[in-house]
CSV table of C-alpha atoms and ligand atoms in Angstrom, one decimal:
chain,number,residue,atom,x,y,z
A,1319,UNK,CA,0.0,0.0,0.0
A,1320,UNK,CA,1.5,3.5,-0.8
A,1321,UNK,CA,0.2,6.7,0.8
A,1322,UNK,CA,0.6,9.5,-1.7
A,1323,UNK,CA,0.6,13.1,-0.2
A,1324,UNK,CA,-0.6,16.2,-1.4
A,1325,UNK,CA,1.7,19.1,-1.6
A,1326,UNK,CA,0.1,21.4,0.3
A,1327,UNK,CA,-1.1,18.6,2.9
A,1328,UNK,CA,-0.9,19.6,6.3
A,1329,UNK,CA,0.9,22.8,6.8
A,1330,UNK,CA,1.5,23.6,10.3
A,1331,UNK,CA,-0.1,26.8,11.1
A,1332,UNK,CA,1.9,29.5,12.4
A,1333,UNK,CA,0.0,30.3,15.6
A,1334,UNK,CA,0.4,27.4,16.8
A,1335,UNK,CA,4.0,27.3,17.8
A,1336,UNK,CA,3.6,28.0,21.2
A,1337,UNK,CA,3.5,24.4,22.8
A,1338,UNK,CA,3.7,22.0,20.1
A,1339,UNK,CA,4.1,19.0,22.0
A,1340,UNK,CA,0.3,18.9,22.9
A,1341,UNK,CA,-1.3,20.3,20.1
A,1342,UNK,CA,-2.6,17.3,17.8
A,1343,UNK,CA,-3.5,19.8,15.0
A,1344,UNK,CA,-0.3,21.0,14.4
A,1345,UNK,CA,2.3,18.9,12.6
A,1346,UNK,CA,5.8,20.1,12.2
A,1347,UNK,CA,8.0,18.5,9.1
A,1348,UNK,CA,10.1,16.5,11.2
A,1349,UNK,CA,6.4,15.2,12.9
A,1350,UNK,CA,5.1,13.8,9.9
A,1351,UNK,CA,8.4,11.9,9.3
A,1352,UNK,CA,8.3,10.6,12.6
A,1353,UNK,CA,4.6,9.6,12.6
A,1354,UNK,CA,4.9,8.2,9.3
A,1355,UNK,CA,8.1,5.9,10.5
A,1356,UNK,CA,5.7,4.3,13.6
A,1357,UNK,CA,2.5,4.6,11.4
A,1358,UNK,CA,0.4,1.1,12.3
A,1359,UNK,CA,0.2,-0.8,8.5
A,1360,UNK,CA,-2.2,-3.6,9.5
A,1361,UNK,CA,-5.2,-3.9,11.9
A,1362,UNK,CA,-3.6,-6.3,13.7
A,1363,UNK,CA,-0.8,-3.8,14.6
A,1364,UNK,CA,-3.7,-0.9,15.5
A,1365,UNK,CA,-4.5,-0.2,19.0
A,1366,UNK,CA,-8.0,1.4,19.9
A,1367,UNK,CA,-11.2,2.4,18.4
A,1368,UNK,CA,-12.3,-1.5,18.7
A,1369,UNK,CA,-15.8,-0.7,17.5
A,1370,UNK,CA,-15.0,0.8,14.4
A,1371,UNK,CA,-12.1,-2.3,13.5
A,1372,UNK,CA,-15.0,-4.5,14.4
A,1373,UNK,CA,-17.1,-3.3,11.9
A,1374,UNK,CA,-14.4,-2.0,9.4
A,1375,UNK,CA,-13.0,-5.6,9.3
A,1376,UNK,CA,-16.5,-6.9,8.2
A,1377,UNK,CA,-16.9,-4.2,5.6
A,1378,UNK,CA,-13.5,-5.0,3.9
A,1379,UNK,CA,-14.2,-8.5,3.9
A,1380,UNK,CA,-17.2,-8.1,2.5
A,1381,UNK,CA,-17.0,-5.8,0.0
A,1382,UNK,CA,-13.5,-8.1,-1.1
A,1383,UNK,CA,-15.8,-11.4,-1.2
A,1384,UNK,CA,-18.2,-9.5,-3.6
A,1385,UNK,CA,-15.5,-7.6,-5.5
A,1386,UNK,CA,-16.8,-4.4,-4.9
A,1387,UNK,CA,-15.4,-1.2,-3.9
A,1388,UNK,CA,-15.6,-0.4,-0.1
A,1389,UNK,CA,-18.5,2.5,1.0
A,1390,UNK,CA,-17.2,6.1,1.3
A,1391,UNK,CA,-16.3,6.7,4.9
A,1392,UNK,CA,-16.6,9.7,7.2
A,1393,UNK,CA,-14.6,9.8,10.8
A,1394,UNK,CA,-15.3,12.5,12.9
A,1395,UNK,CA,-13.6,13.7,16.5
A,1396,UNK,CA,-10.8,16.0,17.3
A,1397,UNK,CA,-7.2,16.0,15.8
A,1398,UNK,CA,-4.6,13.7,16.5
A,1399,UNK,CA,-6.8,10.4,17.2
A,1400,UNK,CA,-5.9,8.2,13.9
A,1401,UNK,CA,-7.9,9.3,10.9
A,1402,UNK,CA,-5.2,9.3,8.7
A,1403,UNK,CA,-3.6,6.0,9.7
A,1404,UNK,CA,-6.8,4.2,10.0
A,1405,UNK,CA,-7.6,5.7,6.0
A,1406,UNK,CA,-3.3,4.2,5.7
A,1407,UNK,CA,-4.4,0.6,7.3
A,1408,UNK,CA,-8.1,0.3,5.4
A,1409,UNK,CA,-6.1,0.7,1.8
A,1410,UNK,CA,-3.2,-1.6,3.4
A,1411,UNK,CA,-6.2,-3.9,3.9
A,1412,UNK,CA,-7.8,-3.9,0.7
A,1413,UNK,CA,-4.6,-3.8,-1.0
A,1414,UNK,CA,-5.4,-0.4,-2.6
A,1415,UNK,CA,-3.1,3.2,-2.7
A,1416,UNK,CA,-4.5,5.7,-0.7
A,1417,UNK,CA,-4.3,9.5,-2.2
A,1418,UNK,CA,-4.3,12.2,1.0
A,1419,UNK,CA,-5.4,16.1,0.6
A,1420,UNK,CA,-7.1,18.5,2.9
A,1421,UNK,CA,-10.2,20.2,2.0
A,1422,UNK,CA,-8.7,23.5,1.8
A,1423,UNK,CA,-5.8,22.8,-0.7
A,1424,UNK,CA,-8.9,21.8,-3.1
A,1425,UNK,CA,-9.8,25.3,-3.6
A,1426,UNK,CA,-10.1,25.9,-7.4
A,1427,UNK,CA,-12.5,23.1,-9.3
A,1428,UNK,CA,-9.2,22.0,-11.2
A,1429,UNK,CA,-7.6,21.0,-7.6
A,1430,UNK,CA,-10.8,18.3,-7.0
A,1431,UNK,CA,-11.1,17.3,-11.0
A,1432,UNK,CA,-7.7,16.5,-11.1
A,1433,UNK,CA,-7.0,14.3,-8.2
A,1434,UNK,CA,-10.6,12.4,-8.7
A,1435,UNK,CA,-9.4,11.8,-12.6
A,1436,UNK,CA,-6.4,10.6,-11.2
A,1437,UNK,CA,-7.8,7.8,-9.1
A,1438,UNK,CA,-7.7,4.1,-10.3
A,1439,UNK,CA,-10.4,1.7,-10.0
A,1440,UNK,CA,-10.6,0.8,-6.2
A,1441,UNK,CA,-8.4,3.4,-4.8
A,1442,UNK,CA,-8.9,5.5,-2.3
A,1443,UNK,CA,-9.2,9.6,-1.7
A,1444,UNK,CA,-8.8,10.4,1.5
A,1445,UNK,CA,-9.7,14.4,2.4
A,1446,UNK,CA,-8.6,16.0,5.7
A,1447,UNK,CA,-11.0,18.5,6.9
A,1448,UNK,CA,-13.8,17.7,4.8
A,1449,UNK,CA,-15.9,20.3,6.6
A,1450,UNK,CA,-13.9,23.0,5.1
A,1451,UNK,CA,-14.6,21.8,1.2
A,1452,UNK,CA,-16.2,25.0,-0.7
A,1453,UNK,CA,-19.6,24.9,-2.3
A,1454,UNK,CA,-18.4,24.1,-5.9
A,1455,UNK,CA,-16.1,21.4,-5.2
A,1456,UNK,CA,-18.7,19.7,-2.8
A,1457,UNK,CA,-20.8,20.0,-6.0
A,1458,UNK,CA,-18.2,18.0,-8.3
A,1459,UNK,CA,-18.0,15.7,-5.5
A,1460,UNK,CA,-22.0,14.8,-5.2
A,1461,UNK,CA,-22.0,12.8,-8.3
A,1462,UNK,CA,-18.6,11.7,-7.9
A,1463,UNK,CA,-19.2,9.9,-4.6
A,1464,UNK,CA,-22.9,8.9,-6.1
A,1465,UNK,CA,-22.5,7.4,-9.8
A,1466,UNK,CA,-18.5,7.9,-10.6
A,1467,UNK,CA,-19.4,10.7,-12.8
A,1468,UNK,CA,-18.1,14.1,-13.6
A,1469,UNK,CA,-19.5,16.6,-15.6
A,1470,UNK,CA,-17.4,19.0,-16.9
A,1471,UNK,CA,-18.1,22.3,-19.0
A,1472,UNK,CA,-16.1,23.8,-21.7
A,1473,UNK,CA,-16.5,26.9,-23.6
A,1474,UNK,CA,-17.8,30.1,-22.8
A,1475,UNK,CA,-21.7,31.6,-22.5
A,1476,UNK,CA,-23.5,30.5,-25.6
A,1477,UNK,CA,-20.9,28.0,-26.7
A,1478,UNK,CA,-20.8,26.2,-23.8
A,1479,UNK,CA,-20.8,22.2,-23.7
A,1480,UNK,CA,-21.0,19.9,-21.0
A,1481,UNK,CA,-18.8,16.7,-20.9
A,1482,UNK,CA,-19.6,13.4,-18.7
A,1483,UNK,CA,-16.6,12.1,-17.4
A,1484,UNK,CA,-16.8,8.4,-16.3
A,1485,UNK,CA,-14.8,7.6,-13.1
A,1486,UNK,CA,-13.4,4.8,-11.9
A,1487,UNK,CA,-15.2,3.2,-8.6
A,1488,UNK,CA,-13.3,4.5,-5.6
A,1489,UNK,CA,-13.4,5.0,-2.0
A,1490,UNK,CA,-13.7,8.5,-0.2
A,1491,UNK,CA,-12.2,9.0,3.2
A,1492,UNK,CA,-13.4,11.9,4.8
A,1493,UNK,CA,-12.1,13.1,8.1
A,1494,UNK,CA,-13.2,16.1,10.0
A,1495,UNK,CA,-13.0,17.4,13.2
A,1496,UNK,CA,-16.0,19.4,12.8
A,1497,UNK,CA,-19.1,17.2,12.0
A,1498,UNK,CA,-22.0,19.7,12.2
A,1499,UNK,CA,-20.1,21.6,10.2
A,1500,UNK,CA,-20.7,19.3,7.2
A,1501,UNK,CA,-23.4,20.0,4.3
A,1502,UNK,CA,-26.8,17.5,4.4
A,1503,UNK,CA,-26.3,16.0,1.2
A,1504,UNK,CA,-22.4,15.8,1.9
A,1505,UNK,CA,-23.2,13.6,4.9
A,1506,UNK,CA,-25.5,11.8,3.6
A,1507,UNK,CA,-23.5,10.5,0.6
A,1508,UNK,CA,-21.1,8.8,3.0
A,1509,UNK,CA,-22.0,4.4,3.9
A,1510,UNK,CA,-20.4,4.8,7.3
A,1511,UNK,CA,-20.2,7.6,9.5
A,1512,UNK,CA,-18.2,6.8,13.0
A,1513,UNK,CA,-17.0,9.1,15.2
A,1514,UNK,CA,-13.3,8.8,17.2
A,1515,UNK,CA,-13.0,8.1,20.7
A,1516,UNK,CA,-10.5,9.3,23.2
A,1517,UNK,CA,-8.1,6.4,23.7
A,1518,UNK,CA,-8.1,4.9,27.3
A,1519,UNK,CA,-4.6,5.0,29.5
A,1520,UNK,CA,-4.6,1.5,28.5
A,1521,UNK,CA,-4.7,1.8,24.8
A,1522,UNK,CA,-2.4,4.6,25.0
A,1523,UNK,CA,-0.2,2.7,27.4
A,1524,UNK,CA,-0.1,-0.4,24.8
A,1525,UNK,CA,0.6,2.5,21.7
A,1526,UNK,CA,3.3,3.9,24.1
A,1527,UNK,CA,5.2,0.5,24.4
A,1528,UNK,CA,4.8,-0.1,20.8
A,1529,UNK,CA,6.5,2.7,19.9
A,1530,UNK,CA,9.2,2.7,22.5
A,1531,UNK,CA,10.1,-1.0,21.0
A,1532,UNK,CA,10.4,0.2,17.3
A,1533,UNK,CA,12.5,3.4,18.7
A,1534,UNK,CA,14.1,1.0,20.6
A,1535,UNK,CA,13.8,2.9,23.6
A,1536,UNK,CA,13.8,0.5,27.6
A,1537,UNK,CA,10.6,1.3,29.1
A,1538,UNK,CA,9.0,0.0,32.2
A,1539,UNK,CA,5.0,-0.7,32.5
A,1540,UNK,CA,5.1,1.6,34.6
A,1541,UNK,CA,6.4,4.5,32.8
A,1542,UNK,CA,3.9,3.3,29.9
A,1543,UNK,CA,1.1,4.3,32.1
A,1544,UNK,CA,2.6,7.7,33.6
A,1545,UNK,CA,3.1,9.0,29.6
A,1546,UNK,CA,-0.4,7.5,29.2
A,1547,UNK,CA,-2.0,9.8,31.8
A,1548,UNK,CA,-0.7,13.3,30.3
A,1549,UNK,CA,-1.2,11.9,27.0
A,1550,UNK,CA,-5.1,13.5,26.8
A,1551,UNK,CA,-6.6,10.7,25.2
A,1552,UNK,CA,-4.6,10.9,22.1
A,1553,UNK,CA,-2.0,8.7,20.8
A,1554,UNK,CA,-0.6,11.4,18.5
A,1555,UNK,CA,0.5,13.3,21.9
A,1556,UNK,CA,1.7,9.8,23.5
A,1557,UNK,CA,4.4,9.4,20.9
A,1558,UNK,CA,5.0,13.0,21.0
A,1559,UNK,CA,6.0,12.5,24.7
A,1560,UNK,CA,7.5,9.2,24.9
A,1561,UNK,CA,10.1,11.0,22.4
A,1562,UNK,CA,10.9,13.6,25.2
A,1563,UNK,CA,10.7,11.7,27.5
A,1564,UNK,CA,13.4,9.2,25.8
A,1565,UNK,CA,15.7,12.5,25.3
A,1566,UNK,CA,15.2,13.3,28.8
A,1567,UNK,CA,16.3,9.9,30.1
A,1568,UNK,CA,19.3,9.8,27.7
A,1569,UNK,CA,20.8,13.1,28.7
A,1570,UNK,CA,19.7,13.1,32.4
A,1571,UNK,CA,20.1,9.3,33.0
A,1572,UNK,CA,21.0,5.6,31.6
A,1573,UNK,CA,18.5,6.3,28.8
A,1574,UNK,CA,15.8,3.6,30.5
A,1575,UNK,CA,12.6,5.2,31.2
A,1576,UNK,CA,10.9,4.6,34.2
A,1577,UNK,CA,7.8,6.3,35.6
A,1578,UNK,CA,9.7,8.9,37.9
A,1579,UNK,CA,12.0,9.7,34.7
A,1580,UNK,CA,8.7,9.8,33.0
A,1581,UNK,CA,7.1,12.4,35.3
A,1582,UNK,CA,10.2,14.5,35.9
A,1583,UNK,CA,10.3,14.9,31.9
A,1584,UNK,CA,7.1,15.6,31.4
A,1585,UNK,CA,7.0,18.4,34.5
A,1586,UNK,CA,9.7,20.1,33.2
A,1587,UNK,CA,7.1,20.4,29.7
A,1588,UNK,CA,4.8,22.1,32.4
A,1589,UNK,CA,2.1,18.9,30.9
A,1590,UNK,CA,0.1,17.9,34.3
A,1591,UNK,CA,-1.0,15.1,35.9
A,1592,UNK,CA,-4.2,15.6,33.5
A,1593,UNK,CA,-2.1,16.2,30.2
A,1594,UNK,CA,-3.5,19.4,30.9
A,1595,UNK,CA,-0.9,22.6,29.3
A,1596,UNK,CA,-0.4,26.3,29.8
A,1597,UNK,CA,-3.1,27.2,27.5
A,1598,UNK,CA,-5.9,24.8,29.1
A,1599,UNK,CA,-4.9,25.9,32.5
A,1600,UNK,CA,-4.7,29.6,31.8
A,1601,UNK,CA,-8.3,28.7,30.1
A,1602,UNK,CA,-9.7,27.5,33.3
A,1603,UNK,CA,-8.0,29.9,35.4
A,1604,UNK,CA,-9.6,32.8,33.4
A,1605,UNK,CA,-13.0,31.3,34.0
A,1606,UNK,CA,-13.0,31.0,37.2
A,1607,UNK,CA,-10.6,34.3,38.3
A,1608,UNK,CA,-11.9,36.3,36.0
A,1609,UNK,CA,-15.7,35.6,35.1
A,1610,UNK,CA,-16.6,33.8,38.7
A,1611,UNK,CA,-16.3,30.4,36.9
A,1612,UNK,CA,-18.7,31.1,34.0
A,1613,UNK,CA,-20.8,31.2,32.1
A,1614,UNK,CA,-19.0,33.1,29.8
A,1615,UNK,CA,-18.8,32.5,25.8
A,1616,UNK,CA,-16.1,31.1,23.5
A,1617,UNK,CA,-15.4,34.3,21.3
A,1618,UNK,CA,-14.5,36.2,25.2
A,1619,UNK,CA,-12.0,33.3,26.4
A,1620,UNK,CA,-10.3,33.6,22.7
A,1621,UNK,CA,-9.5,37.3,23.0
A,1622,UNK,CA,-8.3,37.6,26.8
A,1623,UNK,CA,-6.0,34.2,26.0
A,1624,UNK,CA,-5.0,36.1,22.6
A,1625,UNK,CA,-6.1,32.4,21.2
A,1626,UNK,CA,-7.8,31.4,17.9
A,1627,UNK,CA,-11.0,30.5,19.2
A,1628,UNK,CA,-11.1,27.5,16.5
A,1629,UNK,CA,-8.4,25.8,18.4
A,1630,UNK,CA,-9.9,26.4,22.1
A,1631,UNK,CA,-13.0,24.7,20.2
A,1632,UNK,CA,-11.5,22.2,18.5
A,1633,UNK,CA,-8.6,21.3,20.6
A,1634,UNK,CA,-8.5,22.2,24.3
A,1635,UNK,CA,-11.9,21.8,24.9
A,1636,UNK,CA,-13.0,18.4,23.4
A,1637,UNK,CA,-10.1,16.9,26.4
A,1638,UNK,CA,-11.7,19.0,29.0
A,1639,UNK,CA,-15.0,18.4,28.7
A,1640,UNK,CA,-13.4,14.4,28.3
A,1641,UNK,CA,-11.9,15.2,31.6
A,1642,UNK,CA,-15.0,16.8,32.8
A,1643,UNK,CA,-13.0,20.1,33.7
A,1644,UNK,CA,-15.7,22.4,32.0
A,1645,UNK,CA,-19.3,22.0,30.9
A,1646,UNK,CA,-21.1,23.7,27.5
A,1647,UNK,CA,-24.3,25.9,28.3
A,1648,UNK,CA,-26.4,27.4,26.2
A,1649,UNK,CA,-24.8,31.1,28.0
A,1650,UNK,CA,-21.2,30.0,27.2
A,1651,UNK,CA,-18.5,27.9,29.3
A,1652,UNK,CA,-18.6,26.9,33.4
A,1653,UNK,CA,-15.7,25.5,35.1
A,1654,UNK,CA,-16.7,22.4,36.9
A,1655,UNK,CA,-16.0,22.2,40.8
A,1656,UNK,CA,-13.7,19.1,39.5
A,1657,UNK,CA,-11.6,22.3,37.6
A,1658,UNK,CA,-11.6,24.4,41.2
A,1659,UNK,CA,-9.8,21.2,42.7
A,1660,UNK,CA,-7.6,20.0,39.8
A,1661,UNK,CA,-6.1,24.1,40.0
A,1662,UNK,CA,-5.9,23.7,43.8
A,1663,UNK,CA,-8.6,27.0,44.6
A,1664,UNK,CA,-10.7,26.0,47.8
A,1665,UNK,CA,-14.1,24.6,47.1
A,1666,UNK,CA,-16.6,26.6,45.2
A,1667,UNK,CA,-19.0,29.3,47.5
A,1668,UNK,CA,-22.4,27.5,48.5
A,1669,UNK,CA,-24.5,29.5,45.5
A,1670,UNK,CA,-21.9,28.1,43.0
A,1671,UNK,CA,-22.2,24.7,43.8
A,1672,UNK,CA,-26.0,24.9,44.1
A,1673,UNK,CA,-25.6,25.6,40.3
A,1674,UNK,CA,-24.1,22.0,39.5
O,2366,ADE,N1,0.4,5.1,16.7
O,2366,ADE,C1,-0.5,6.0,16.6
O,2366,ADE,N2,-1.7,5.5,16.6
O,2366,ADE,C2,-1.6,4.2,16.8
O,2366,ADE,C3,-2.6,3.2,17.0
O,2366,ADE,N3,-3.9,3.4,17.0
O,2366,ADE,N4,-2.1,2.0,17.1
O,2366,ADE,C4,-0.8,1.7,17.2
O,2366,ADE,N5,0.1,2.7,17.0
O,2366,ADE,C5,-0.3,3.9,16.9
């Protein structure tokens, strides 16, 4: 199987330098090596999401007993949980090439024509933020998805003449962290639609040893679990760490990792016992210094943290609503009394906790 990459694929975005370590949306160069090096190629070798391999693994085996192409796919839930390497171990599975864009390096009609006339029969298109795909190219993708069709038009005004492109049959992989934010029809053109879970300390523990053994790296059980805690749920941010944590233990020590190596590293990244960072701390603390705990909406947090409030949506608060940290009301965001204690601020007054 052969992943082939767009150009414009990925790009790490520029305000997110800050604290790179924990933020599964942005993918440096020298990432995407790495992750691509540890990549799981099978099902056997994939750890988590056992729902969707349950039912992925009867898909592929049935749509290879009828010699059919597999359904288009849609995985939703926030950055950093596997879309990409489940889209790498489906074509491994099926013995197909898997193409990989984002939605927003499809911006002119010629960017989506283009890679779905390059497809061969059975192959599959995976697209990265599918939710951010404009109107038009959603458009060529309708019939695409629907009957392997494109129609395109040449000419100009009265001259013009549409052509019918056949396609061949092929697989679309859509991945998005933003759901809702997809079109009706969109959705609706997709066979299975499953969203991501956050991976347990035991799953991330079992991804954490994995990768230590193909980096060759001495762990301890242990030490698994203590990377597994701060991970957030995310197995992109576990081999982030264990990385670290491995440099860490190498400079400062023998180079085995043990679970006091492991938490000494990961302080000195200022990650907590929660995997929390600077920015979700300074989030809570805001609420609950600075607006009594909340209610108070997304677009205010955004502008006194000086953060995009896309990523507070997308990425810090998915993990602490996980952690149950901060609750969603319909008058913006409330830090939990769980939040008072994990900062270490006394309990909350008696007419706070009568709201919970
Ligand atoms: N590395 C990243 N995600 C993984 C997974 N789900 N299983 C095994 N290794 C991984």
């Amino acid at each position: 199987m052969s992943i082939i990459a767009d150009d414009n694929d990925f790009v790490a975005k520029k305000d997110d330098v800050k604290n790179p370590v924990t933020k599964p949306e942005v993918i440096k160069e020298s990432d995407r090596a790495f992750e691509n090096s540890i990549r799981p190629q099978t099902f056997d070798s994939y750890i988590g999401q056992s729902a969707l391999l349950d039912t992925l693994k009867i898909t592929i085996e049935a749509s290879k007993k009828r010699g059919k192409t597999l359904d288009h796919l849609l995985f939703y839930g926030p950055p950093g949980l596997g879309k990409t390497t489940l889209a790498g171990v489906i074509g491994n599975e099926m013995g197909v090439a898997v193409k990989i864009t984002s939605a927003p390096a499809l911006e002119r009609p010629r960017d989506i024509i283009g890679i779905l006339m390059s497809l061969e029969e059975g192959q599959i298109l995976f697209i990265d933020e599918i939710h951010r795909l404009n109107k038009v190219a959603e458009e060529i993708l309708y019939p695409a998805m629907e009957d392997f069709y494109l129609d395109m038009t040449t000419g100009k005004s009265q001259t013009v003449k549409t052509l019918r492109v056949t396609l061949p049959k092929f697989t679309l992989i859509g991945a998005t962290t933003k759901a809702g934010e997809l079109s009706g029809p969109l959705r609706d053109r997709f066979g299975i639609i499953h969203r991501l879970q956050f991976y347990t300390y035991e799953e991330l523990a079992k991804v954490i040893k994995r990768t230590a053994d193909l980096l060759e790296v001495d762990i301890d059980n242990d030490a698994c679990y203590a990377i597994a805690r701060r991970s957030r749920g995310t197995p992109r941010i576990a081999n982030r760490l264990i990385k670290r944590v491995s440099d860490y233990a190498i400079v400062k020590y023998d180079g085995k990792i043990n679970a006091d190596i492991s938490n000494e590293a990961l302080d000195l990244l200022h990650i907590d016992e929660f995997g929390l960072d600077s920015t979700d701390r300074n989030l809570l603390n805001l609420i609950i210094e600075k607006f009594d705990g909340g209610p108070v909406g997304l677009e205010t947090i955004a502008a006194a943290l000086g953060e995009d409030s896309r990523t507070l949506e997308d990425v810090c608060e998915p993990y602490l609503l996980q952690c149950g940290l901060i609750q969603r009301t319909p008058r913006g965001r409330k830090a939990t009394p769980e939040a008072y204690r994990h900062l270490g601020y006394k309990s909350l007054n008696l007419e706070q906790q009568s709201l919970f």
